[in-house]
Amino acid sequence: MYITNEKRSYLSDLKKVTEWEALPGLLLLIATIFALVIANSPLMELYENVFHHTEILPGFNLHKFINDFLMAIFFLVVGCEIKMEVIRGHLSDIKRASFPIIAAIGGVIVPAIIFFVFNRNTQFISGVGVPISTDIAFAIGAFMIFKNKLSKSLKIFLLTLAVVDDLISIVVIGIFYSSGIKLIPLVLGAITFIALLLLKKIDKKERLTPYFILGFVLWLCIFSSGIHATISGVLLAITLPITKCNKDTLECTLIRIEHVLAPYANLIILPLFAFSNTAINMNITSMPEGSIKVVLGIIIGLVVGKPLGIMVFTTLLSKFKIIEKPKDVKWYDILCVGMLAGIGFTMSIFVSEIAFEGNENILNIVKISILLAAIITCLIASIAINLGKKINIRNINV
């Protein structure tokens, strides 16, 4: 079929738009605004019927399908990114990776401590995993807004930090947010996982279809076992081959799968997740006892705890020569990026859905806190970045 120059130009422009790094964050924002408008309008009843009363299978509604199945695909893409970073990327060189890894650990521990201090004697302590996460899509989207005022190497730092942050969050979900584990599905899942590991030896052509089929079986086993089903996405990513490359495209199986799924994960699944989970009714008539501590734990944890943890851990370990700050990056830049890392959003809402399942009142309050934290973080980061540019603070290497 003949393609005209006009159509070729249109396709080229469309490709540029879909590859725009700020697009996932923008779509997340649009989906969230739509959900908030609907939640506070007469359309809320229709929204509830669509997401919570539309059953795909008995006991498996559309909301659960998005959170348990589609998000497993998103975690598969995240798992592929993590594995690529570990094998071939910035996490493959321990000296280069140590700085963002320590930053990520600090950015997880301090917010968790802050939330724990506020909520240690309350019924809401299970929410300790809510303020520990960084939303890659939103954080990178925010970074792209300020890209002309920040060093390019800071983007790599933020990406690496967010990847490690996601890895820690995945481990936390797997360990602390799984309950009532059933042995038989778990054993079947382990057998499927082993089959996936052996698949590259059985199928020398490394076709994608067997991985998708066995990956779905793995999801069914993990879902039935009581462990949160999204972990299956990460487990599948672990099994994907990365050594053998296609002679035509020079892409290994892992990269091929990531390239196939990443656009769907970033441009469809994440906005759909945001739309189905951020319909927050702002008309809160009553605050459960102790809920103000949850609000403070989340907002202070994300807005203050994230950058504080990143700065304290990296500064101390740099002083003791355990890690080394990149030479072309100033401490003030690290602080600004640390602020952007305080945008928890997707992962924070995801954890809150698990931690406070069935408690709609506190869940609404938690989601409002996450949204407020993201707004406050963006405002403070914007002021700090613009102020730093204006008075040329980045020329001072403290």
Short mmCIF file of C-alpha atoms in Angstrom, two decimals:
data_model
loop_
_atom_site.label_atom_id
_atom_site.label_comp_id
_atom_site.label_asym_id
_atom_site.label_seq_id
_atom_site.Cartn_x
_atom_site.Cartn_y
_atom_site.Cartn_z
CA MET A 1 0.00 0.00 0.00
CA TYR A 2 1.36 3.40 -1.04
CA ILE A 3 1.89 5.89 1.80
CA THR A 4 1.73 9.56 0.83
CA ASN A 5 4.24 12.10 2.15
CA GLU A 6 1.43 13.76 4.09
CA LYS A 7 0.48 10.49 5.79
CA ARG A 8 4.14 9.68 6.46
CA SER A 9 4.57 13.10 8.10
CA TYR A 10 1.45 12.51 10.21
CA LEU A 11 2.74 9.10 11.37
CA SER A 12 6.12 10.64 12.19
CA ASP A 13 4.46 13.37 14.28
CA LEU A 14 2.26 10.78 16.02
CA LYS A 15 5.33 8.71 16.88
CA LYS A 16 7.06 11.77 18.37
CA VAL A 17 4.01 12.50 20.53
CA THR A 18 3.74 8.91 21.83
CA GLU A 19 7.48 8.89 22.61
CA TRP A 20 7.33 12.22 24.48
CA GLU A 21 8.60 11.42 27.96
CA ALA A 22 6.23 13.77 29.74
CA LEU A 23 3.14 12.21 28.07
CA PRO A 24 2.50 9.42 30.66
CA GLY A 25 2.56 11.98 33.48
CA LEU A 26 0.22 14.29 31.53
CA LEU A 27 -2.25 11.45 30.86
CA LEU A 28 -2.13 10.49 34.55
CA LEU A 29 -2.97 14.07 35.48
CA ILE A 30 -5.87 14.26 32.99
CA ALA A 31 -7.27 10.89 34.17
CA THR A 32 -7.06 12.03 37.81
CA ILE A 33 -8.85 15.33 37.10
CA PHE A 34 -11.65 13.51 35.26
CA ALA A 35 -12.03 11.01 38.13
CA LEU A 36 -12.18 13.82 40.71
CA VAL A 37 -14.81 15.71 38.69
CA ILE A 38 -16.95 12.58 38.29
CA ALA A 39 -16.62 11.67 41.99
CA ASN A 40 -18.13 15.01 42.97
CA SER A 41 -20.94 15.00 40.40
CA PRO A 42 -24.17 13.05 39.72
CA LEU A 43 -22.12 10.72 37.46
CA MET A 44 -20.59 9.00 40.51
CA GLU A 45 -23.31 6.34 40.63
CA LEU A 46 -22.62 5.39 37.00
CA TYR A 47 -18.87 5.35 37.74
CA GLU A 48 -19.44 2.99 40.70
CA ASN A 49 -21.58 0.67 38.59
CA VAL A 50 -18.98 0.51 35.82
CA PHE A 51 -15.92 -0.14 37.97
CA HIS A 52 -17.28 -1.89 41.05
CA HIS A 53 -20.43 -3.68 39.87
CA THR A 54 -19.38 -4.78 36.40
CA GLU A 55 -18.09 -8.33 36.84
CA ILE A 56 -15.74 -9.82 34.25
CA LEU A 57 -15.86 -13.10 36.16
CA PRO A 58 -17.86 -13.94 39.32
CA GLY A 59 -16.32 -11.89 42.16
CA PHE A 60 -13.86 -10.26 39.77
CA ASN A 61 -15.07 -6.77 38.85
CA LEU A 62 -13.53 -4.22 36.49
CA HIS A 63 -11.75 -2.38 39.33
CA LYS A 64 -10.11 -5.63 40.46
CA PHE A 65 -9.23 -6.47 36.85
CA ILE A 66 -7.35 -3.17 36.53
CA ASN A 67 -5.61 -3.36 39.92
CA ASP A 68 -4.75 -7.06 39.92
CA PHE A 69 -4.32 -8.00 36.25
CA LEU A 70 -3.51 -4.89 34.22
CA MET A 71 -1.18 -3.59 36.93
CA ALA A 72 0.66 -6.94 36.76
CA ILE A 73 1.45 -6.01 33.14
CA PHE A 74 2.68 -2.62 34.33
CA PHE A 75 4.88 -4.36 36.92
CA LEU A 76 6.18 -6.65 34.16
CA VAL A 77 7.38 -3.55 32.27
CA VAL A 78 8.89 -2.15 35.49
CA GLY A 79 10.55 -5.53 36.12
CA CYS A 80 12.04 -5.48 32.60
CA GLU A 81 13.42 -1.97 33.23
CA ILE A 82 14.94 -3.07 36.53
CA LYS A 83 16.54 -6.17 34.97
CA MET A 84 17.94 -4.10 32.08
CA GLU A 85 19.43 -1.62 34.54
CA VAL A 86 20.97 -4.44 36.61
CA ILE A 87 22.42 -6.36 33.63
CA ARG A 88 23.38 -3.60 31.20
CA GLY A 89 22.46 -0.23 32.66
CA HIS A 90 23.35 2.10 35.50
CA LEU A 91 22.90 -0.61 38.15
CA SER A 92 25.43 -2.91 36.46
CA ASP A 93 28.37 -0.85 37.70
CA ILE A 94 28.23 -0.95 41.50
CA LYS A 95 30.40 2.15 41.88
CA ARG A 96 28.17 4.20 39.57
CA ALA A 97 24.97 2.66 40.94
CA SER A 98 25.79 3.01 44.63
CA PHE A 99 24.89 6.71 44.85
CA PRO A 100 21.29 6.48 43.51
CA ILE A 101 20.79 3.14 45.32
CA ILE A 102 21.69 4.71 48.67
CA ALA A 103 19.53 7.72 47.76
CA ALA A 104 16.58 5.41 47.09
CA ILE A 105 17.10 3.50 50.36
CA GLY A 106 17.19 6.77 52.30
CA GLY A 107 14.11 7.95 50.42
CA VAL A 108 12.25 4.83 51.56
CA ILE A 109 13.42 4.53 55.16
CA VAL A 110 12.88 8.11 56.36
CA PRO A 111 9.26 8.45 55.07
CA ALA A 112 8.46 5.04 56.58
CA ILE A 113 9.90 6.17 59.95
CA ILE A 114 7.90 9.42 59.81
CA PHE A 115 4.64 7.56 59.11
CA PHE A 116 5.44 4.99 61.81
CA VAL A 117 6.13 7.71 64.42
CA PHE A 118 2.76 9.35 63.71
CA ASN A 119 0.74 6.11 63.55
CA ARG A 120 2.55 3.57 65.75
CA ASN A 121 -0.33 3.38 68.26
CA THR A 122 -3.19 3.56 65.77
CA GLN A 123 -5.17 1.06 63.69
CA PHE A 124 -3.72 2.62 60.52
CA ILE A 125 -0.13 1.43 60.93
CA SER A 126 -0.62 -0.84 57.88
CA GLY A 127 -0.30 2.30 55.74
CA VAL A 128 3.44 2.55 56.45
CA GLY A 129 4.13 1.51 52.83
CA VAL A 130 2.10 4.38 51.35
CA PRO A 131 4.68 7.25 51.56
CA ILE A 132 7.75 5.23 50.51
CA SER A 133 7.18 5.21 46.74
CA THR A 134 8.15 7.43 43.81
CA ASP A 135 5.89 7.64 40.75
CA ILE A 136 8.25 7.28 37.76
CA ALA A 137 5.77 8.68 35.21
CA PHE A 138 4.87 11.78 37.22
CA ALA A 139 8.42 12.40 38.48
CA ILE A 140 9.93 12.19 34.98
CA GLY A 141 7.05 14.27 33.61
CA ALA A 142 7.80 16.97 36.20
CA PHE A 143 11.53 16.70 35.42
CA MET A 144 10.86 17.30 31.71
CA ILE A 145 9.14 20.59 32.59
CA PHE A 146 12.36 21.78 34.26
CA LYS A 147 14.83 19.95 31.97
CA ASN A 148 16.40 23.20 30.73
CA LYS A 149 17.18 24.22 34.32
CA LEU A 150 18.64 20.88 35.45
CA SER A 151 21.67 18.83 34.40
CA LYS A 152 20.93 15.93 31.99
CA SER A 153 22.74 13.51 34.28
CA LEU A 154 20.13 14.26 36.97
CA LYS A 155 17.51 12.56 34.81
CA ILE A 156 19.58 9.36 34.91
CA PHE A 157 19.93 9.79 38.68
CA LEU A 158 16.16 10.24 39.09
CA LEU A 159 15.37 7.29 36.81
CA THR A 160 17.79 4.99 38.64
CA LEU A 161 16.52 6.17 42.02
CA ALA A 162 12.90 5.55 40.93
CA VAL A 163 13.72 2.09 39.57
CA VAL A 164 15.38 1.05 42.84
CA ASP A 165 12.51 2.67 44.74
CA ASP A 166 10.02 0.58 42.73
CA LEU A 167 12.03 -2.58 43.43
CA ILE A 168 11.89 -1.88 47.18
CA SER A 169 8.15 -1.13 46.95
CA ILE A 170 7.54 -4.40 45.09
CA VAL A 171 9.38 -6.33 47.83
CA VAL A 172 7.35 -4.50 50.50
CA ILE A 173 4.08 -5.37 48.71
CA GLY A 174 5.12 -9.02 48.36
CA ILE A 175 6.14 -9.40 52.02
CA PHE A 176 3.80 -7.13 53.99
CA TYR A 177 0.67 -6.89 51.86
CA SER A 178 -0.01 -10.55 51.15
CA SER A 179 -2.23 -12.59 53.45
CA GLY A 180 -3.86 -16.00 53.80
CA ILE A 181 -1.24 -17.68 51.60
CA LYS A 182 -2.45 -20.99 50.06
CA LEU A 183 0.20 -23.66 49.58
CA ILE A 184 -1.05 -25.55 46.50
CA PRO A 185 -1.35 -22.51 44.14
CA LEU A 186 2.01 -21.31 45.48
CA VAL A 187 3.67 -24.64 44.60
CA LEU A 188 2.05 -24.58 41.13
CA GLY A 189 3.33 -21.02 40.73
CA ALA A 190 6.86 -22.14 41.67
CA ILE A 191 6.67 -24.96 39.08
CA THR A 192 5.49 -22.46 36.42
CA PHE A 193 8.32 -20.09 37.37
CA ILE A 194 10.87 -22.91 36.92
CA ALA A 195 9.28 -23.78 33.54
CA LEU A 196 9.73 -20.16 32.48
CA LEU A 197 13.40 -20.26 33.50
CA LEU A 198 13.90 -23.45 31.43
CA LEU A 199 11.96 -22.13 28.43
CA LYS A 200 14.97 -20.46 26.80
CA LYS A 201 16.73 -23.85 26.69
CA ILE A 202 13.69 -25.63 25.24
CA ASP A 203 12.67 -22.96 22.71
CA LYS A 204 15.87 -21.85 21.00
CA LYS A 205 13.98 -19.33 18.87
CA GLU A 206 12.84 -17.54 22.05
CA ARG A 207 9.33 -16.86 20.74
CA LEU A 208 7.20 -14.48 22.80
CA THR A 209 3.94 -16.49 22.81
CA PRO A 210 5.11 -19.25 25.23
CA TYR A 211 6.28 -16.57 27.69
CA PHE A 212 2.90 -14.82 27.57
CA ILE A 213 1.00 -18.10 28.02
CA LEU A 214 3.11 -19.32 30.94
CA GLY A 215 3.14 -15.77 32.33
CA PHE A 216 -0.67 -15.84 32.44
CA VAL A 217 -0.58 -19.24 34.20
CA LEU A 218 1.90 -17.76 36.70
CA TRP A 219 -0.48 -14.83 37.30
CA LEU A 220 -3.37 -17.24 37.98
CA CYS A 221 -1.25 -19.20 40.48
CA ILE A 222 0.00 -16.10 42.32
CA PHE A 223 -3.50 -14.57 42.35
CA SER A 224 -4.96 -17.79 43.82
CA SER A 225 -2.13 -18.16 46.37
CA GLY A 226 -2.95 -14.98 48.34
CA ILE A 227 0.27 -13.18 47.37
CA HIS A 228 -0.58 -9.96 45.55
CA ALA A 229 -0.98 -10.88 41.88
CA THR A 230 1.11 -7.98 40.54
CA ILE A 231 4.24 -9.75 41.84
CA SER A 232 3.77 -12.24 38.97
CA GLY A 233 4.75 -9.47 36.52
CA VAL A 234 8.12 -8.99 38.22
CA LEU A 235 8.70 -12.77 38.44
CA LEU A 236 8.01 -13.09 34.70
CA ALA A 237 10.48 -10.29 33.96
CA ILE A 238 13.16 -12.15 35.95
CA THR A 239 12.82 -15.19 33.65
CA LEU A 240 13.07 -13.31 30.35
CA PRO A 241 16.30 -13.95 28.39
CA ILE A 242 18.58 -10.98 27.87
CA THR A 243 21.74 -12.48 26.37
CA LYS A 244 20.70 -13.75 22.92
CA CYS A 245 19.85 -10.98 20.45
CA ASN A 246 17.75 -11.12 17.27
CA LYS A 247 20.21 -10.81 14.37
CA ASP A 248 17.94 -8.37 12.52
CA THR A 249 16.80 -6.08 15.34
CA LEU A 250 19.64 -6.73 17.83
CA GLU A 251 16.93 -6.96 20.51
CA CYS A 252 16.77 -9.72 23.12
CA THR A 253 13.49 -11.30 24.29
CA LEU A 254 13.28 -9.00 27.32
CA ILE A 255 13.66 -5.83 25.23
CA ARG A 256 11.14 -7.09 22.65
CA ILE A 257 8.53 -7.74 25.34
CA GLU A 258 9.22 -4.40 26.99
CA HIS A 259 8.88 -2.59 23.65
CA VAL A 260 5.58 -4.37 22.94
CA LEU A 261 4.04 -3.68 26.36
CA ALA A 262 5.57 -0.34 27.46
CA PRO A 263 3.27 1.91 25.34
CA TYR A 264 0.19 0.08 26.67
CA ALA A 265 1.48 0.18 30.25
CA ASN A 266 2.41 3.88 30.23
CA LEU A 267 -0.27 5.34 27.96
CA ILE A 268 -3.29 3.12 28.74
CA ILE A 269 -2.88 1.05 31.93
CA LEU A 270 -1.50 3.81 34.18
CA PRO A 271 -4.11 6.44 33.19
CA LEU A 272 -6.84 3.77 33.51
CA PHE A 273 -5.51 2.87 36.96
CA ALA A 274 -5.53 6.55 37.96
CA PHE A 275 -9.06 7.01 36.59
CA SER A 276 -10.40 3.95 38.44
CA ASN A 277 -8.69 4.74 41.76
CA THR A 278 -8.81 8.52 42.22
CA ALA A 279 -12.58 9.14 42.25
CA ILE A 280 -12.30 10.85 45.62
CA ASN A 281 -15.38 12.45 47.15
CA MET A 282 -14.12 15.71 48.62
CA ASN A 283 -17.20 16.06 50.82
CA ILE A 284 -15.79 14.28 53.89
CA THR A 285 -18.36 14.68 56.67
CA SER A 286 -16.45 12.83 59.36
CA MET A 287 -12.82 12.05 60.13
CA PRO A 288 -12.21 8.66 61.78
CA GLU A 289 -10.33 8.87 65.06
CA GLY A 290 -6.59 8.99 64.41
CA SER A 291 -6.98 9.79 60.70
CA ILE A 292 -5.26 13.18 61.06
CA LYS A 293 -2.11 11.25 61.99
CA VAL A 294 -2.43 9.29 58.74
CA VAL A 295 -2.70 12.56 56.81
CA LEU A 296 0.38 14.00 58.53
CA GLY A 297 2.33 10.76 58.13
CA ILE A 298 1.71 10.66 54.38
CA ILE A 299 2.14 14.35 53.55
CA ILE A 300 5.19 14.93 55.76
CA GLY A 301 6.59 11.54 54.74
CA LEU A 302 6.45 12.34 51.01
CA VAL A 303 7.07 16.10 51.03
CA VAL A 304 9.76 16.21 53.73
CA GLY A 305 10.82 12.60 54.32
CA LYS A 306 11.71 11.75 50.72
CA PRO A 307 14.19 14.60 50.03
CA LEU A 308 15.44 14.47 53.65
CA GLY A 309 16.16 10.73 53.44
CA ILE A 310 17.87 11.10 50.07
CA MET A 311 20.05 14.00 51.27
CA VAL A 312 20.95 12.56 54.71
CA PHE A 313 21.91 9.09 53.44
CA THR A 314 23.91 10.31 50.42
CA THR A 315 25.65 13.13 52.34
CA LEU A 316 26.69 10.93 55.27
CA LEU A 317 27.95 8.06 53.14
CA SER A 318 29.77 10.48 50.83
CA LYS A 319 31.52 12.00 53.86
CA PHE A 320 32.71 8.52 54.86
CA LYS A 321 33.86 7.84 51.24
CA ILE A 322 31.50 4.84 50.94
CA ILE A 323 29.79 6.35 47.90
CA GLU A 324 30.78 9.14 45.55
CA LYS A 325 28.57 11.94 44.24
CA PRO A 326 28.74 12.39 40.44
CA LYS A 327 31.22 15.18 39.75
CA ASP A 328 28.94 17.13 37.38
CA VAL A 329 26.08 17.27 39.91
CA LYS A 330 25.78 19.73 42.80
CA TRP A 331 24.20 18.98 46.17
CA TYR A 332 21.52 21.58 45.52
CA ASP A 333 20.55 19.65 42.36
CA ILE A 334 20.27 16.43 44.39
CA LEU A 335 17.94 18.23 46.80
CA CYS A 336 15.71 19.45 43.93
CA VAL A 337 15.49 15.98 42.37
CA GLY A 338 14.87 14.56 45.85
CA MET A 339 11.82 16.81 46.03
CA LEU A 340 10.52 15.47 42.70
CA ALA A 341 10.98 11.94 44.08
CA GLY A 342 8.36 12.87 46.69
CA ILE A 343 5.62 12.48 44.05
CA GLY A 344 4.31 9.09 45.18
CA PHE A 345 0.96 9.08 43.37
CA THR A 346 0.49 5.79 41.39
CA MET A 347 2.48 3.48 43.68
CA SER A 348 1.24 5.24 46.84
CA ILE A 349 -2.40 4.92 45.74
CA PHE A 350 -1.75 1.31 44.74
CA VAL A 351 -0.37 0.45 48.19
CA SER A 352 -3.20 2.35 49.92
CA GLU A 353 -5.77 0.30 47.98
CA ILE A 354 -4.22 -2.86 49.44
CA ALA A 355 -3.49 -1.51 52.93
CA PHE A 356 -6.96 -0.02 53.52
CA GLU A 357 -9.10 -2.35 51.41
CA GLY A 358 -12.74 -2.26 52.52
CA ASN A 359 -12.33 0.92 54.57
CA GLU A 360 -13.63 3.48 52.06
CA ASN A 361 -13.71 6.41 54.49
CA ILE A 362 -10.04 6.29 55.47
CA LEU A 363 -9.09 5.29 51.89
CA ASN A 364 -10.60 8.54 50.59
CA ILE A 365 -8.67 10.53 53.19
CA VAL A 366 -5.43 8.69 52.31
CA LYS A 367 -5.88 9.40 48.59
CA ILE A 368 -6.57 13.09 49.26
CA SER A 369 -3.35 13.17 51.32
CA ILE A 370 -1.39 11.59 48.44
CA LEU A 371 -2.79 14.15 45.99
CA LEU A 372 -2.02 17.04 48.35
CA ALA A 373 1.51 15.74 48.88
CA ALA A 374 2.07 15.60 45.09
CA ILE A 375 0.78 19.17 44.63
CA ILE A 376 2.86 20.54 47.52
CA THR A 377 5.94 18.67 46.32
CA CYS A 378 5.61 20.05 42.78
CA LEU A 379 5.15 23.61 44.06
CA ILE A 380 8.14 23.46 46.41
CA ALA A 381 10.34 21.78 43.79
CA SER A 382 9.32 24.42 41.21
CA ILE A 383 10.23 27.25 43.58
CA ALA A 384 13.54 25.61 44.55
CA ILE A 385 14.58 24.89 40.94
CA ASN A 386 13.68 28.39 39.71
CA LEU A 387 15.34 30.00 42.73
CA GLY A 388 18.48 27.94 42.20
CA LYS A 389 18.64 28.99 38.56
CA LYS A 390 18.06 32.65 39.37
CA ILE A 391 20.76 33.03 42.02
CA ASN A 392 23.05 30.49 40.36
CA ILE A 393 23.27 28.25 43.43
CA ARG A 394 24.34 25.32 41.28
CA ASN A 395 27.69 26.99 40.73
CA ILE A 396 28.39 26.46 44.43
CA ASN A 397 29.47 22.94 45.22
CA VAL A 398 28.98 22.55 48.97
#
